[in-house]
Tab-separated table of C-alpha atoms and ligand atoms in Angstrom:
chain	number	residue	atom	x	y	z
J	251	MET	CA	14.049	20.444	-31.735
J	252	GLN	CA	13.719	20.224	-27.911
J	253	LYS	CA	11.980	16.911	-26.278
J	254	GLN	CA	9.612	18.160	-23.753
J	255	PHE	CA	7.097	16.207	-21.382
J	256	VAL	CA	3.696	16.794	-21.407
J	257	LYS	CA	3.124	18.061	-17.950
J	258	GLU	CA	5.728	20.613	-18.512
J	259	VAL	CA	3.613	21.901	-21.829
J	260	LEU	CA	0.291	21.813	-20.491
J	261	LEU	CA	1.983	23.616	-17.318
J	262	GLU	CA	3.895	26.538	-18.468
J	263	SER	CA	4.057	26.477	-22.486
J	264	GLU	CA	2.749	29.222	-24.666
J	265	ALA	CA	1.145	28.780	-27.891
J	266	GLY	CA	3.624	29.826	-30.567
J	267	LYS	CA	6.295	27.463	-29.307
J	268	SER	CA	7.891	24.798	-31.438
J	269	LEU	CA	8.702	21.512	-29.363
J	270	MET	CA	8.731	17.818	-29.893
J	271	LEU	CA	6.760	15.383	-27.738
J	272	GLU	CA	7.000	11.425	-27.307
J	273	GLY	CA	4.518	9.113	-25.939
J	274	TRP	CA	1.523	6.685	-26.728
J	275	VAL	CA	-1.620	7.208	-28.057
J	276	ARG	CA	-4.769	7.050	-26.256
J	277	THR	CA	-7.130	7.679	-29.186
J	278	LYS	CA	-7.457	9.208	-32.632
J	279	ARG	CA	-10.026	10.820	-34.388
J	280	VAL	CA	-9.675	11.221	-38.873
J	281	SER	CA	-11.899	12.777	-41.161
J	282	LYS	CA	-11.140	14.093	-44.156
J	283	ASN	CA	-9.452	17.596	-43.282
J	284	VAL	CA	-8.293	16.803	-40.314
J	285	ALA	CA	-7.161	14.247	-37.692
J	286	PHE	CA	-7.246	14.502	-33.941
J	287	ILE	CA	-4.621	12.208	-31.763
J	288	THR	CA	-4.646	12.443	-27.752
J	289	LEU	CA	-1.069	11.509	-26.928
J	290	ASN	CA	0.005	10.470	-23.538
J	291	ASP	CA	3.386	10.345	-21.960
J	292	GLY	CA	2.896	9.386	-18.008
J	293	SER	CA	4.615	12.768	-16.996
J	294	THR	CA	0.531	13.722	-15.863
J	295	ILE	CA	-2.704	12.254	-15.908
J	296	LYS	CA	-3.732	14.684	-18.596
J	297	ASN	CA	-3.183	14.003	-22.508
J	298	ILE	CA	-2.392	16.222	-25.024
J	299	GLN	CA	-3.894	16.939	-28.468
J	300	ILE	CA	-2.161	16.556	-31.340
J	301	VAL	CA	-4.230	18.188	-34.411
J	302	VAL	CA	-3.272	17.134	-37.740
J	303	ASP	CA	-4.011	18.822	-40.879
J	304	GLY	CA	-5.117	17.179	-43.857
J	305	ASN	CA	-2.966	18.667	-46.257
J	306	SER	CA	0.353	18.192	-44.265
J	307	ASP	CA	2.745	15.142	-44.818
J	308	ALA	CA	1.641	14.189	-41.057
J	309	PHE	CA	-1.888	13.285	-41.998
J	310	LYS	CA	-0.041	10.460	-44.426
J	311	GLN	CA	0.619	8.490	-41.210
J	312	MET	CA	-2.693	8.268	-39.833
J	313	ASP	CA	-3.173	4.866	-40.951
J	314	ASN	CA	-0.345	3.629	-39.323
J	315	ILE	CA	-1.730	5.161	-35.740
J	316	HIS	CA	-3.774	3.379	-33.358
J	317	THR	CA	-4.253	3.264	-29.837
J	318	GLY	CA	-1.052	2.237	-28.233
J	319	THR	CA	1.214	3.149	-31.095
J	320	ALA	CA	4.363	5.072	-29.637
J	321	LEU	CA	5.177	8.106	-31.567
J	322	ARG	CA	7.528	11.425	-31.507
J	323	VAL	CA	5.685	14.306	-32.653
J	324	SER	CA	7.154	17.822	-33.650
J	325	GLY	CA	5.127	21.064	-33.945
J	326	LYS	CA	4.109	24.454	-32.796
J	327	LEU	CA	1.588	24.811	-29.979
J	328	VAL	CA	-1.647	26.860	-30.614
J	329	GLU	CA	-4.536	27.999	-28.824
J	330	SER	CA	-7.270	25.009	-28.761
J	331	GLN	CA	-10.158	25.649	-30.447
J	332	GLY	CA	-12.301	22.702	-28.533
J	333	ALA	CA	-13.431	22.878	-25.160
J	334	GLY	CA	-11.679	21.136	-22.355
J	335	GLN	CA	-8.004	22.276	-23.185
J	336	GLN	CA	-6.262	25.161	-23.295
J	337	ILE	CA	-3.512	24.484	-25.461
J	338	GLU	CA	-2.542	21.906	-28.341
J	339	LEU	CA	0.244	20.863	-30.684
J	340	GLN	CA	-0.197	21.261	-34.295
J	341	ALA	CA	1.940	18.546	-35.790
J	342	ASP	CA	4.834	19.154	-38.606
J	343	ASP	CA	6.059	16.006	-38.172
J	344	ILE	CA	4.930	12.682	-36.906
J	345	ILE	CA	7.379	9.832	-36.456
J	346	VAL	CA	6.090	5.937	-35.346
J	347	LEU	CA	8.261	4.786	-32.914
J	348	GLY	CA	6.574	1.695	-32.285
J	349	ASP	CA	3.545	-0.345	-33.777
J	350	ALA	CA	0.492	-1.682	-31.600
J	351	ASP	CA	-1.498	-3.639	-34.238
J	352	PRO	CA	-5.070	-2.932	-33.160
J	353	ASP	CA	-5.989	-6.304	-33.967
J	354	LYS	CA	-4.039	-7.681	-31.250
J	355	TYR	CA	-3.275	-4.484	-28.978
J	356	PRO	CA	-5.613	-5.839	-25.701
J	357	LEU	CA	-5.981	-2.199	-24.442
J	358	GLN	CA	-8.709	-0.093	-26.647
J	359	PRO	CA	-10.303	3.091	-25.549
J	360	LYS	CA	-13.204	1.834	-23.715
J	361	LYS	CA	-13.675	0.455	-19.873
J	362	HIS	CA	-12.091	-2.816	-19.356
J	363	SER	CA	-12.989	-4.704	-16.142
J	364	MET	CA	-9.957	-4.848	-13.512
J	365	GLU	CA	-10.098	-8.347	-13.745
J	366	PHE	CA	-9.021	-8.295	-17.253
J	367	LEU	CA	-6.184	-5.885	-16.738
J	368	ARG	CA	-5.079	-7.970	-13.763
J	369	GLU	CA	-4.287	-10.576	-16.508
J	370	ILE	CA	-2.364	-7.786	-18.892
J	371	ALA	CA	-0.455	-6.331	-15.994
J	372	HIS	CA	2.578	-5.667	-18.038
J	373	LEU	CA	0.147	-3.390	-19.963
J	374	ARG	CA	-2.163	-1.773	-17.179
J	375	PHE	CA	0.182	0.973	-16.650
J	376	ARG	CA	-0.889	2.523	-20.091
J	377	THR	CA	-4.661	3.195	-18.553
J	378	ASN	CA	-5.617	5.982	-16.945
J	379	THR	CA	-6.549	4.456	-13.730
J	380	PHE	CA	-3.283	2.687	-13.169
J	381	ASN	CA	-1.319	5.852	-14.077
J	382	ALA	CA	-3.086	7.931	-11.301
J	383	VAL	CA	-2.525	4.747	-8.754
J	384	PHE	CA	1.049	4.309	-9.334
J	385	ARG	CA	1.828	8.038	-9.423
J	386	ILE	CA	0.304	8.328	-5.796
J	387	ARG	CA	2.067	5.446	-4.988
J	388	HIS	CA	5.493	6.987	-5.580
J	389	GLY	CA	4.025	10.075	-4.017
J	390	LEU	CA	3.392	8.338	-1.057
J	391	THR	CA	6.913	6.638	-0.888
J	392	PHE	CA	8.278	10.145	-1.278
J	393	GLY	CA	5.913	11.519	1.358
J	394	ILE	CA	6.917	8.841	3.791
J	395	HIS	CA	10.558	9.240	3.404
J	396	LYS	CA	10.143	13.240	3.572
J	397	PHE	CA	7.768	12.882	6.905
J	398	PHE	CA	10.496	10.776	8.649
J	399	ASN	CA	13.500	12.460	7.271
J	400	ASP	CA	11.832	16.134	8.423
J	401	ARG	CA	11.829	14.399	12.070
J	402	GLY	CA	15.227	13.194	12.586
J	403	PHE	CA	14.193	9.627	11.654
J	404	TYR	CA	17.119	7.363	10.282
J	405	ASN	CA	16.306	4.927	7.438
J	406	ILE	CA	17.691	1.510	8.214
J	407	HIS	CA	17.643	-1.240	5.797
J	408	THR	CA	16.862	-4.656	7.788
J	409	PRO	CA	17.488	-8.052	5.852
J	410	ILE	CA	14.763	-9.538	3.895
J	411	ILE	CA	16.470	-13.434	4.401
J	412	THR	CA	16.023	-14.174	8.163
J	413	GLY	CA	16.946	-17.185	9.902
J	414	SER	CA	14.538	-16.538	12.688
J	415	ASP	CA	10.561	-16.703	12.702
J	416	ALA	CA	10.509	-14.985	15.751
J	417	GLU	CA	7.523	-12.468	14.865
J	418	GLY	CA	5.305	-15.226	14.463
J	419	ALA	CA	3.269	-13.009	11.976
J	420	GLY	CA	2.487	-15.634	9.765
J	421	ALA	CA	3.771	-18.686	7.392
J	422	MET	CA	7.056	-17.931	5.897
J	423	PHE	CA	8.604	-18.784	2.690
J	424	ARG	CA	11.521	-21.025	2.481
J	425	VAL	CA	14.957	-19.820	1.204
J	426	THR	CA	17.170	-22.788	0.003
J	427	THR	CA	19.928	-23.388	-2.689
J	428	LEU	CA	19.314	-27.372	-1.761
J	429	ASN	CA	18.484	-29.558	-4.648
J	430	LEU	CA	14.627	-30.030	-3.991
J	431	ASN	CA	14.676	-33.439	-6.294
J	432	ASP	CA	17.688	-34.483	-3.942
J	433	ILE	CA	17.405	-33.347	-0.587
J	434	PRO	CA	20.163	-33.888	1.929
J	435	LYS	CA	19.214	-35.555	5.017
J	436	THR	CA	20.389	-36.492	8.637
J	437	ASP	CA	20.595	-39.733	10.317
J	438	ASP	CA	17.604	-38.723	11.766
J	439	GLY	CA	15.587	-38.076	8.217
J	440	SER	CA	15.349	-34.542	8.631
J	441	VAL	CA	16.460	-31.949	6.220
J	442	ASP	CA	20.214	-31.290	6.544
J	443	VAL	CA	20.225	-27.744	6.903
J	444	LYS	CA	23.936	-27.542	7.149
J	445	GLN	CA	24.337	-28.365	3.471
J	446	ASP	CA	22.498	-25.394	2.697
J	447	PHE	CA	23.515	-22.003	1.380
J	448	PHE	CA	23.570	-20.457	4.916
J	449	GLY	CA	24.248	-23.441	7.050
J	450	LYS	CA	20.645	-23.171	8.664
J	451	GLU	CA	17.112	-22.705	7.988
J	452	THR	CA	16.477	-19.572	6.178
J	453	ASN	CA	13.085	-17.444	5.247
J	454	LEU	CA	11.899	-14.466	3.807
J	455	THR	CA	11.170	-12.065	6.536
J	456	VAL	CA	7.454	-11.450	7.774
J	457	SER	CA	8.953	-7.801	9.236
J	458	GLY	CA	11.787	-5.637	9.902
J	459	GLN	CA	10.609	-5.014	13.231
J	460	LEU	CA	13.356	-6.792	15.457
J	461	GLU	CA	16.253	-5.899	13.788
J	462	ALA	CA	14.881	-1.889	13.234
J	463	GLU	CA	14.330	-2.557	17.359
J	464	LEU	CA	18.177	-3.170	17.435
J	465	ALA	CA	18.952	-0.087	15.293
J	466	ALA	CA	16.732	2.362	17.456
J	467	LEU	CA	18.360	1.038	20.517
J	468	ALA	CA	21.189	3.170	19.442
J	469	LEU	CA	19.614	5.845	16.834
J	470	SER	CA	16.864	6.809	18.800
J	471	LYS	CA	14.388	7.281	15.801
J	472	VAL	CA	14.502	4.770	12.859
J	473	TYR	CA	12.245	2.963	10.328
J	474	THR	CA	12.431	0.711	7.762
J	475	PHE	CA	10.279	0.836	4.392
J	476	GLY	CA	10.968	-2.978	2.696
J	477	PRO	CA	9.139	-5.800	0.801
J	478	THR	CA	7.647	-8.298	3.667
J	479	PHE	CA	6.222	-11.783	3.056
J	480	ARG	CA	3.794	-13.935	4.290
J	481	ALA	CA	2.679	-17.461	3.027
J	482	GLU	CA	-0.599	-17.330	4.346
J	483	ASN	CA	-3.595	-18.759	2.029
J	484	SER	CA	-5.613	-15.545	2.460
J	485	ASN	CA	-7.210	-14.579	-0.675
J	486	THR	CA	-9.084	-11.508	0.598
J	487	SER	CA	-9.263	-7.920	-1.293
J	488	ARG	CA	-6.535	-6.571	1.500
J	489	HIS	CA	-4.034	-9.483	1.573
J	490	LEU	CA	-0.734	-10.091	-0.661
J	491	ALA	CA	2.212	-12.779	-0.252
J	492	GLU	CA	4.633	-9.950	-1.093
J	493	PHE	CA	3.372	-6.396	0.562
J	494	TRP	CA	5.687	-3.382	1.859
J	495	MET	CA	5.614	-2.329	4.946
J	496	ILE	CA	7.022	1.016	6.881
J	497	GLU	CA	7.821	0.293	10.248
J	498	PRO	CA	9.431	3.161	12.485
J	499	GLU	CA	10.749	2.082	16.024
J	500	ILE	CA	11.416	4.688	18.275
J	501	ALA	CA	13.596	4.781	21.773
J	502	PHE	CA	12.230	6.721	24.785
J	503	CYS	CA	8.885	6.359	23.369
J	504	ASP	CA	5.984	4.786	25.316
J	505	ILE	CA	1.957	3.657	23.220
J	506	LYS	CA	0.900	7.288	23.875
J	507	CYS	CA	3.798	8.509	22.017
J	508	ASN	CA	3.904	5.766	19.491
J	509	MET	CA	0.019	6.743	18.833
J	510	ASP	CA	0.723	10.198	18.718
J	511	ILE	CA	3.451	9.420	15.832
J	512	ALA	CA	1.186	6.999	13.895
J	513	GLU	CA	-1.837	9.314	13.882
J	514	GLU	CA	0.362	12.410	12.849
J	515	MET	CA	1.996	10.186	10.281
J	516	LEU	CA	-1.307	9.172	8.660
J	517	LYS	CA	-3.069	12.613	8.551
J	518	TYR	CA	0.206	13.782	6.837
J	519	LEU	CA	0.238	11.111	4.006
J	520	VAL	CA	-3.409	11.744	3.302
J	521	LYS	CA	-2.743	15.973	3.047
J	522	TYR	CA	0.578	15.199	1.054
J	523	VAL	CA	-1.320	13.151	-1.673
J	524	ILE	CA	-4.362	15.629	-1.759
J	525	ASP	CA	-2.087	18.735	-1.949
J	526	ASN	CA	0.337	16.989	-4.634
J	527	PHE	CA	-1.768	14.579	-6.916
J	528	PRO	CA	-5.239	16.723	-7.227
J	529	ASP	CA	-5.714	15.565	-10.817
J	530	GLU	CA	-5.352	11.820	-9.844
J	531	LEU	CA	-7.159	12.210	-6.966
J	532	GLU	CA	-10.531	13.900	-9.004
J	533	PHE	CA	-9.876	11.132	-11.570
J	534	LEU	CA	-10.023	8.429	-8.822
J	535	ARG	CA	-13.036	9.971	-7.157
J	536	LYS	CA	-15.173	9.906	-10.541
J	537	ARG	CA	-14.047	6.361	-11.064
J	538	LEU	CA	-14.808	5.118	-7.547
J	539	GLN	CA	-18.435	7.247	-7.774
J	540	ASP	CA	-19.078	5.395	-11.189
J	541	GLU	CA	-18.558	2.198	-9.468
J	542	GLU	CA	-20.218	2.714	-6.725
J	543	LYS	CA	-23.540	3.567	-9.108
J	544	ASN	CA	-24.140	-0.378	-9.259
J	545	LYS	CA	-24.045	-1.126	-5.639
J	546	LYS	CA	-27.289	-0.905	-3.270
J	547	GLN	CA	-27.438	2.606	-1.408
J	548	GLU	CA	-26.312	1.026	1.860
J	549	ASP	CA	-23.504	-0.718	0.419
J	550	ARG	CA	-22.024	2.155	-1.036
J	551	SER	CA	-18.747	3.741	0.436
J	552	MET	CA	-18.110	7.156	1.304
J	553	ASP	CA	-16.788	9.763	-1.702
J	554	LEU	CA	-13.253	9.380	-1.875
J	555	MET	CA	-12.665	13.071	-0.922
J	556	GLU	CA	-14.822	12.945	1.834
J	557	LYS	CA	-13.122	9.850	2.875
J	558	LEU	CA	-9.912	11.622	3.081
J	559	GLN	CA	-11.248	14.457	4.907
J	560	PHE	CA	-12.508	11.854	7.404
J	561	ILE	CA	-9.070	11.430	8.268
J	562	LEU	CA	-7.581	14.823	8.260
J	563	GLU	CA	-10.556	16.256	10.447
J	564	ASN	CA	-11.339	13.530	13.316
J	565	ASP	CA	-9.072	13.050	16.155
J	566	PHE	CA	-8.787	9.481	15.902
J	567	ALA	CA	-10.733	7.757	18.964
J	568	ARG	CA	-8.607	5.684	21.497
J	569	ILE	CA	-10.161	2.765	22.923
J	570	THR	CA	-9.075	-0.537	24.584
J	571	TYR	CA	-9.417	-3.752	23.323
J	572	THR	CA	-12.268	-4.618	26.293
J	573	GLU	CA	-14.024	-1.386	25.665
J	574	ALA	CA	-14.188	-2.398	21.688
J	575	PHE	CA	-15.109	-5.729	22.770
J	576	ASP	CA	-17.918	-4.136	24.917
J	577	VAL	CA	-19.576	-2.218	22.008
J	578	LEU	CA	-19.242	-5.069	19.704
J	579	ARG	CA	-21.101	-7.374	21.748
J	580	ASN	CA	-23.774	-5.310	22.529
J	581	SER	CA	-23.940	-4.236	18.863
J	582	LYS	CA	-26.998	-4.487	16.974
J	583	PRO	CA	-25.490	-6.612	14.231
J	584	ASN	CA	-24.112	-8.828	17.199
J	585	LYS	CA	-27.662	-8.989	18.783
J	586	LYS	CA	-29.096	-9.769	15.178
J	587	LYS	CA	-26.240	-12.747	14.145
J	588	ARG	CA	-25.662	-10.337	11.245
J	589	PHE	CA	-21.818	-10.731	11.890
J	590	GLU	CA	-20.278	-13.522	10.130
J	591	PHE	CA	-18.041	-14.011	13.107
J	592	PRO	CA	-20.110	-13.451	16.336
J	593	VAL	CA	-18.434	-11.695	19.103
J	594	GLU	CA	-18.856	-13.798	22.376
J	595	GLU	CA	-15.537	-14.534	24.308
J	596	TRP	CA	-13.425	-11.824	25.540
J	597	GLY	CA	-10.065	-12.844	24.140
J	598	MET	CA	-11.029	-13.110	20.457
J	599	ASP	CA	-9.741	-11.622	17.563
J	600	PHE	CA	-11.287	-8.675	15.641
J	601	GLN	CA	-12.408	-9.704	12.495
J	602	SER	CA	-12.465	-6.933	9.576
J	603	GLU	CA	-16.496	-6.733	9.989
J	604	HIS	CA	-15.897	-5.671	13.884
J	605	GLU	CA	-12.689	-3.569	12.699
J	606	ARG	CA	-15.421	-1.753	10.216
J	607	TYR	CA	-18.364	-1.194	12.909
J	608	LEU	CA	-16.187	0.605	15.053
J	609	VAL	CA	-14.874	3.002	12.438
J	610	GLU	CA	-17.885	3.312	10.454
J	611	LYS	CA	-20.785	2.735	12.381
J	612	TYR	CA	-19.771	3.224	15.875
J	613	TYR	CA	-17.397	5.980	16.686
J	614	LYS	CA	-17.727	7.458	13.242
J	615	LYS	CA	-13.948	8.239	13.453
J	616	PRO	CA	-10.752	6.435	12.734
J	617	VAL	CA	-10.005	4.356	15.595
J	618	ILE	CA	-7.249	3.289	17.658
J	619	VAL	CA	-7.680	-0.181	19.689
J	620	THR	CA	-4.796	-1.025	22.377
J	621	ASP	CA	-4.417	-3.379	25.262
J	622	TYR	CA	-5.036	-6.607	23.570
J	623	PRO	CA	-5.395	-10.161	24.994
J	624	LYS	CA	-1.708	-11.319	25.287
J	625	ASP	CA	-2.397	-14.750	23.638
J	626	ILE	CA	-3.663	-13.209	20.429
J	627	LYS	CA	-0.423	-10.767	20.158
J	628	ALA	CA	3.401	-11.601	19.494
J	629	PHE	CA	5.928	-12.239	22.484
J	630	TYR	CA	7.580	-8.425	22.000
J	631	MET	CA	4.709	-6.457	23.566
J	632	LYS	CA	4.972	-4.553	26.767
J	633	GLN	CA	2.945	-6.484	29.221
J	634	ASN	CA	0.326	-4.840	31.476
J	635	ASP	CA	0.095	-5.283	34.838
J	636	ASP	CA	-2.912	-6.951	34.690
J	637	ASN	CA	-1.243	-10.225	33.377
J	638	LYS	CA	-3.720	-10.551	30.591
J	639	THR	CA	-3.104	-7.947	28.235
J	640	VAL	CA	-0.352	-6.593	26.540
J	641	ARG	CA	0.305	-2.938	25.045
J	642	GLY	CA	-0.853	-3.637	21.578
J	643	MET	CA	-2.368	-0.822	19.317
J	644	ASP	CA	-3.925	-1.475	15.769
J	645	VAL	CA	-5.197	1.894	14.067
J	646	LEU	CA	-8.262	1.030	12.131
J	647	PHE	CA	-9.353	2.935	8.971
J	648	PRO	CA	-12.967	3.031	7.395
J	649	GLY	CA	-13.381	0.058	4.201
J	650	ILE	CA	-10.353	-1.449	5.199
J	651	GLY	CA	-9.786	-2.385	9.107
J	652	GLU	CA	-6.538	-2.491	10.220
J	653	ILE	CA	-3.795	-0.426	8.650
J	654	ILE	CA	-1.081	-0.325	11.358
J	655	GLY	CA	-0.241	-2.820	13.948
J	656	GLY	CA	2.232	-1.966	16.670
J	657	SER	CA	2.878	-1.802	20.166
J	658	GLN	CA	4.929	-0.457	23.395
J	659	ARG	CA	7.941	-3.220	23.264
J	660	GLU	CA	8.852	-5.481	26.414
J	661	GLU	CA	12.149	-3.834	27.707
J	662	ASP	CA	12.352	-5.981	31.044
J	663	TYR	CA	14.750	-8.916	30.152
J	664	ASP	CA	13.120	-11.298	32.522
J	665	LYS	CA	9.677	-10.671	31.374
J	666	LEU	CA	10.528	-11.245	27.689
J	667	LEU	CA	12.491	-14.087	28.206
J	668	ASN	CA	9.265	-15.824	30.214
J	669	ARG	CA	7.392	-14.632	27.512
J	670	ILE	CA	9.542	-16.333	24.704
J	671	LYS	CA	9.814	-19.684	26.944
J	672	GLU	CA	6.135	-19.347	27.382
J	673	MET	CA	5.493	-19.349	23.788
J	674	GLY	CA	8.061	-21.863	22.461
J	675	ILE	CA	10.442	-19.689	20.683
J	676	PRO	CA	13.946	-21.317	20.456
J	677	GLU	CA	16.342	-18.659	22.806
J	678	LYS	CA	18.819	-19.194	20.098
J	679	ASP	CA	16.997	-17.630	17.526
J	680	VAL	CA	16.625	-14.535	19.563
J	681	TRP	CA	19.662	-14.190	21.840
J	682	TRP	CA	20.771	-11.002	19.804
J	683	TYR	CA	17.419	-9.509	20.626
J	684	LEU	CA	17.271	-10.529	24.224
J	685	GLU	CA	20.928	-8.937	24.514
J	686	THR	CA	19.555	-5.492	24.063
J	687	ARG	CA	17.728	-5.590	27.013
J	688	LYS	CA	20.654	-6.756	29.094
J	689	PHE	CA	22.602	-3.619	27.836
J	690	GLY	CA	21.236	-0.170	28.060
J	691	SER	CA	17.294	-1.476	27.794
J	692	VAL	CA	14.977	1.601	27.436
J	693	VAL	CA	10.955	2.189	27.198
J	694	HIS	CA	10.330	1.961	23.260
J	695	SER	CA	7.742	1.522	20.677
J	696	GLY	CA	7.061	1.025	17.065
J	697	PHE	CA	4.406	0.049	14.466
J	698	GLY	CA	3.821	-1.246	10.850
J	699	LEU	CA	1.811	0.743	8.027
J	700	GLY	CA	0.969	-1.479	5.402
J	701	PHE	CA	1.776	0.091	2.069
J	702	GLU	CA	-0.342	-1.204	0.137
J	703	ARG	CA	-3.586	-1.052	2.576
J	704	LEU	CA	-2.864	2.935	2.629
J	705	VAL	CA	-2.069	3.384	-1.156
J	706	LEU	CA	-5.594	1.282	-1.400
J	707	PHE	CA	-7.648	3.545	1.067
J	708	VAL	CA	-6.052	6.661	-0.390
J	709	THR	CA	-6.973	5.761	-4.009
J	710	GLY	CA	-10.122	4.533	-3.221
J	711	MET	CA	-9.330	1.145	-5.284
J	712	SER	CA	-11.651	-1.828	-4.118
J	713	ASN	CA	-8.576	-4.691	-4.500
J	714	ILE	CA	-4.918	-4.471	-2.772
J	715	ARG	CA	-3.959	-6.681	-6.383
J	716	ASP	CA	-4.691	-3.060	-8.075
J	717	VAL	CA	-2.433	-0.650	-5.772
J	718	ILE	CA	1.137	-3.021	-6.480
J	719	PRO	CA	2.107	-3.405	-9.939
J	720	PHE	CA	2.894	-7.176	-10.159
J	721	PRO	CA	0.506	-8.725	-6.783
J	722	ARG	CA	1.988	-11.881	-5.538
J	723	THR	CA	-1.209	-13.752	-4.126
J	724	PRO	CA	-1.816	-17.571	-3.638
J	725	LYS	CA	-1.583	-19.533	-7.072
J	726	ASN	CA	-0.266	-15.971	-8.907
J	727	ALA	CA	3.241	-15.016	-9.408
J	728	GLU	CA	3.013	-14.206	-13.292
J	729	PHE	CA	5.109	-11.212	-14.542
R	91	4AD	O1	0.202	-6.354	12.299
R	91	4AD	P1	1.728	-6.685	11.675
R	91	4AD	O2	1.354	-8.108	11.045
R	91	4AD	O3	2.444	-5.941	12.402
R	91	4AD	C1	3.690	-6.412	12.269
R	91	4AD	O4	4.593	-7.212	11.566
R	91	4AD	C2	4.781	-5.852	13.226
R	91	4AD	N1	6.091	-6.279	13.064
R	91	4AD	C3	4.804	-4.394	12.877
R	91	4AD	C4	5.684	-3.325	13.827
R	91	4AD	O5	5.252	-3.423	15.285
R	91	4AD	N2	6.676	-3.152	13.652
R	91	4AD	O6	1.101	-6.043	10.386
R	91	4AD	C5	1.727	-4.729	9.935
R	91	4AD	C6	0.471	-4.108	8.961
R	91	4AD	C7	-1.067	-4.470	9.265
R	91	4AD	O7	-1.371	-3.559	9.719
R	91	4AD	C8	-1.331	-4.338	7.781
R	91	4AD	O8	-1.401	-3.014	7.304
R	91	4AD	C9	-0.086	-4.915	6.932
R	91	4AD	O9	1.066	-4.725	7.692
R	91	4AD	N3	-0.467	-6.286	6.384
R	91	4AD	C10	-0.806	-6.451	5.333
R	91	4AD	N4	-1.101	-6.102	4.233
R	91	4AD	C11	-1.122	-6.854	3.103
R	91	4AD	N5	-1.014	-8.101	3.054
R	91	4AD	C12	-0.747	-8.765	4.060
R	91	4AD	N6	-0.595	-9.970	3.868
R	91	4AD	C13	-0.562	-8.428	4.994
R	91	4AD	N7	-0.337	-8.510	6.629
R	91	4AD	C14	-0.575	-7.625	7.506
R	92	MG	MG1	-1.917	-6.779	13.074
């Protein structure tokens, strides 16, 4: 008999057809004359109902079937008697493929807390919530490649192991094959990195940008989409030690062009999920609504669909750091000392409470902040004539704060070299990067979109640990 997936069966199959399904039991209900099993195979968030007649051979299996059991079911599709589904499978034959002892299987058909599910991340794929989240995560991955491919960008694989910490984006994870119990030392007592695998100090990358720039200065439009690693000790709901980043890099493109691409891309991706994952979004919308019920009115976030429309319907506000700083300094929460980090001195970095105030309370639309003080940004950002600011840009979203960080890049060799020296970056680490400014240098720009922050936003989940299958955070690398 032909094996089918629940998704295609629910979409297009008609009563009368015989077929075979394989999946995992979500619930079962047994009465004297009939039993009902809801089966899910991950092809859709929806379950299919299996009806088992009390007189059939299949009915004798019911004692072995529990939430989590893997089954192969053959039977005939029939019009559904009950409400809520159109079609169900009348079972002729049921084979138990994998038991799930109900006394030991940790997932039961009831609400489990996100914290509990994180501890059983190997099984949480089997819940509706994670089913929906990871299908959308896949959809966003696909949408990102489609967006860039359709616009003539080339995907570049940048290295994961790097020999430089030029970005300065955060503490790095060391990569070494040296015996940590017997580290070779030089005469002056420092680690003899010449004996290490690469013959130099190496780390996991914090960003693929610098290498992407090299490619952009030949292929014009490129993007990387890879894992990045930051050893910051930030235990927040928006930080991971291992996360994925999308980094486009575009030659002959200034900061205005960079902002246009960022805004177009974010709108495209939100629309892509609305168009392709309506069932998942509806499920997640209700989930969020339930979660928000326990919160005070003023702490409640927007409805999920409203939040997504908020991105699609608004032109993003585009303001400079200095404008944003003035808004924040004169704001009510600042005057009433309600910010944890008071806004006092020009030059300070904004915290997520400030970013969210700008988006949610003041501009009431997504915000792009540009022209940041140079001292809080990376060495490669294009320097403005005021000698104080650089042409950086951060895109801020409701509930999230910074979702994208990027800039126009400094294309002038002398200015770049000066900044590198000022910031104490060893020239020997970035000689190759500098060389691109010697040969055919052009105006170029790019940005980094934090993939999990995007998934977090689109799914309405509240913790970044719940939008990546196996989160890596301080003191946590299980699975
Ligand atoms: O602002 P960041 O540090 O920018 C860069 O790394 C640049 N090299 C990007 C570029 O211009 N090509 O990081 C970019 C984005 C942030 O806006 C945020 O969304 C995300 O990456 N991000 C994190 N996401 C999860 N966990 C963390 N620890 C993150 N740190 C940054
Ligand atoms: Mg940033």
